[in-house]
């Protein structure tokens, strides 16, 4: 049997791609003031790859398309799993 590569990443993407799970996450972790502005009935998962002007390709974990105050908007959460203590994690996250 082949070993699964990046199991934490795969389970995160699979779990958080489920819209009902995402809505539960939003309800439990977003500030109440922000939740009042989001139409939770119109959330969808958007594309996961982007190409910049310089033709650099980037991949997001999960990007949610939402209606924020009646306008099409996006929410992106960045989760980083580390199996060790990395002192420069803040700099690494800024790069993402």
PDB file of C-alpha atoms in Angstrom:
ATOM      1  CA  UNK A   1       0.000   0.000   0.000  1.00  0.00           C
ATOM      2  CA  UNK A   2       1.335   3.410  -0.966  1.00  0.00           C
ATOM      3  CA  UNK A   3       1.893   5.908   1.841  1.00  0.00           C
ATOM      4  CA  UNK A   4      -0.339   8.996   1.666  1.00  0.00           C
ATOM      5  CA  UNK A   5       1.638  12.173   1.064  1.00  0.00           C
ATOM      6  CA  UNK A   6       0.654  15.225   3.113  1.00  0.00           C
ATOM      7  CA  UNK A   7      -2.148  13.508   5.062  1.00  0.00           C
ATOM      8  CA  UNK A   8      -2.845  16.586   7.224  1.00  0.00           C
ATOM      9  CA  UNK A   9      -3.331  18.708   4.123  1.00  0.00           C
ATOM     10  CA  UNK A  10      -5.592  16.173   2.444  1.00  0.00           C
ATOM     11  CA  UNK A  11      -7.876  15.696   5.445  1.00  0.00           C
ATOM     12  CA  UNK A  12      -8.100  19.452   5.979  1.00  0.00           C
ATOM     13  CA  UNK A  13      -9.073  20.108   2.354  1.00  0.00           C
ATOM     14  CA  UNK A  14     -11.541  17.239   2.278  1.00  0.00           C
ATOM     15  CA  UNK A  15     -13.195  18.283   5.534  1.00  0.00           C
ATOM     16  CA  UNK A  16     -13.315  22.017   4.915  1.00  0.00           C
ATOM     17  CA  UNK A  17     -14.572  21.573   1.330  1.00  0.00           C
ATOM     18  CA  UNK A  18     -17.834  20.340   2.807  1.00  0.00           C
ATOM     19  CA  UNK A  19     -20.031  23.454   2.879  1.00  0.00           C
ATOM     20  CA  UNK A  20     -21.923  22.479   6.040  1.00  0.00           C
ATOM     21  CA  UNK A  21     -18.638  21.898   7.874  1.00  0.00           C
ATOM     22  CA  UNK A  22     -17.368  25.261   6.634  1.00  0.00           C
ATOM     23  CA  UNK A  23     -20.543  26.997   7.853  1.00  0.00           C
ATOM     24  CA  UNK A  24     -20.120  25.397  11.284  1.00  0.00           C
ATOM     25  CA  UNK A  25     -16.512  26.575  11.350  1.00  0.00           C
ATOM     26  CA  UNK A  26     -17.564  30.122  10.432  1.00  0.00           C
ATOM     27  CA  UNK A  27     -20.252  30.163  13.121  1.00  0.00           C
ATOM     28  CA  UNK A  28     -17.828  28.965  15.792  1.00  0.00           C
ATOM     29  CA  UNK A  29     -14.704  30.942  14.934  1.00  0.00           C
ATOM     30  CA  UNK A  30     -15.586  34.144  13.107  1.00  0.00           C
ATOM     31  CA  UNK A  31     -16.436  37.214  15.175  1.00  0.00           C
ATOM     32  CA  UNK A  32     -20.175  37.806  15.580  1.00  0.00           C
ATOM     33  CA  UNK A  33     -19.835  41.253  13.959  1.00  0.00           C
ATOM     34  CA  UNK A  34     -18.470  39.641  10.792  1.00  0.00           C
ATOM     35  CA  UNK A  35     -21.029  36.815  10.778  1.00  0.00           C
ATOM     36  CA  UNK A  36     -23.827  39.375  10.669  1.00  0.00           C
ATOM     37  CA  UNK A  37     -22.425  40.641   7.354  1.00  0.00           C
ATOM     38  CA  UNK A  38     -22.096  37.232   5.647  1.00  0.00           C
ATOM     39  CA  UNK A  39     -24.900  35.392   3.893  1.00  0.00           C
ATOM     40  CA  UNK A  40     -24.194  31.857   5.135  1.00  0.00           C
ATOM     41  CA  UNK A  41     -26.766  30.420   2.718  1.00  0.00           C
ATOM     42  CA  UNK A  42     -24.660  31.427  -0.299  1.00  0.00           C
ATOM     43  CA  UNK A  43     -21.182  30.046   0.377  1.00  0.00           C
ATOM     44  CA  UNK A  44     -19.273  28.075  -2.242  1.00  0.00           C
ATOM     45  CA  UNK A  45     -15.753  26.736  -2.640  1.00  0.00           C
ATOM     46  CA  UNK A  46     -13.902  28.614  -5.377  1.00  0.00           C
ATOM     47  CA  UNK A  47     -10.956  27.642  -7.588  1.00  0.00           C
ATOM     48  CA  UNK A  48      -7.711  26.657  -5.930  1.00  0.00           C
ATOM     49  CA  UNK A  49      -5.054  27.863  -8.355  1.00  0.00           C
ATOM     50  CA  UNK A  50      -4.120  31.313  -9.567  1.00  0.00           C
ATOM     51  CA  UNK A  51      -1.597  32.737 -12.011  1.00  0.00           C
ATOM     52  CA  UNK A  52      -0.045  36.127 -11.296  1.00  0.00           C
ATOM     53  CA  UNK A  53       0.971  38.698 -13.896  1.00  0.00           C
ATOM     54  CA  UNK A  54       4.533  37.329 -13.880  1.00  0.00           C
ATOM     55  CA  UNK A  55       3.050  33.886 -14.687  1.00  0.00           C
ATOM     56  CA  UNK A  56       3.807  32.526 -11.244  1.00  0.00           C
ATOM     57  CA  UNK A  57       1.326  29.816 -10.290  1.00  0.00           C
ATOM     58  CA  UNK A  58      -0.031  29.693  -6.735  1.00  0.00           C
ATOM     59  CA  UNK A  59      -2.342  27.267  -4.994  1.00  0.00           C
ATOM     60  CA  UNK A  60      -4.664  28.070  -2.130  1.00  0.00           C
ATOM     61  CA  UNK A  61      -5.851  25.517   0.390  1.00  0.00           C
ATOM     62  CA  UNK A  62      -9.505  26.499   0.209  1.00  0.00           C
ATOM     63  CA  UNK A  63     -11.034  29.736  -0.964  1.00  0.00           C
ATOM     64  CA  UNK A  64     -14.670  30.447  -0.152  1.00  0.00           C
ATOM     65  CA  UNK A  65     -16.841  32.705  -2.269  1.00  0.00           C
ATOM     66  CA  UNK A  66     -19.370  34.551  -0.094  1.00  0.00           C
ATOM     67  CA  UNK A  67     -21.822  37.426  -0.220  1.00  0.00           C
ATOM     68  CA  UNK A  68     -20.618  40.169   2.110  1.00  0.00           C
ATOM     69  CA  UNK A  69     -23.079  43.026   2.411  1.00  0.00           C
ATOM     70  CA  UNK A  70     -24.600  41.901  -0.886  1.00  0.00           C
ATOM     71  CA  UNK A  71     -21.296  41.943  -2.784  1.00  0.00           C
ATOM     72  CA  UNK A  72     -19.307  38.975  -4.061  1.00  0.00           C
ATOM     73  CA  UNK A  73     -16.356  38.514  -1.722  1.00  0.00           C
ATOM     74  CA  UNK A  74     -13.902  35.855  -0.617  1.00  0.00           C
ATOM     75  CA  UNK A  75     -12.725  34.317   2.639  1.00  0.00           C
ATOM     76  CA  UNK A  76      -9.429  32.507   2.851  1.00  0.00           C
ATOM     77  CA  UNK A  77      -8.168  30.769   5.968  1.00  0.00           C
ATOM     78  CA  UNK A  78      -4.540  29.810   6.328  1.00  0.00           C
ATOM     79  CA  UNK A  79      -3.845  26.807   8.533  1.00  0.00           C
ATOM     80  CA  UNK A  80      -0.306  25.565   8.913  1.00  0.00           C
ATOM     81  CA  UNK A  81       0.439  22.251  10.599  1.00  0.00           C
ATOM     82  CA  UNK A  82       3.909  21.858  12.072  1.00  0.00           C
ATOM     83  CA  UNK A  83       5.243  18.694  13.637  1.00  0.00           C
ATOM     84  CA  UNK A  84       8.080  20.662  15.219  1.00  0.00           C
ATOM     85  CA  UNK A  85       8.669  24.091  16.774  1.00  0.00           C
ATOM     86  CA  UNK A  86       9.698  26.519  14.031  1.00  0.00           C
ATOM     87  CA  UNK A  87      10.800  29.913  15.332  1.00  0.00           C
ATOM     88  CA  UNK A  88      10.371  31.713  12.002  1.00  0.00           C
ATOM     89  CA  UNK A  89       6.789  30.584  11.381  1.00  0.00           C
ATOM     90  CA  UNK A  90       5.555  34.194  11.211  1.00  0.00           C
ATOM     91  CA  UNK A  91       7.878  34.911   8.293  1.00  0.00           C
ATOM     92  CA  UNK A  92       6.876  31.691   6.573  1.00  0.00           C
ATOM     93  CA  UNK A  93       3.166  32.551   6.861  1.00  0.00           C
ATOM     94  CA  UNK A  94       3.768  36.027   5.450  1.00  0.00           C
ATOM     95  CA  UNK A  95       5.268  34.419   2.361  1.00  0.00           C
ATOM     96  CA  UNK A  96       2.038  32.514   1.733  1.00  0.00           C
TER      97      UNK A  96
END
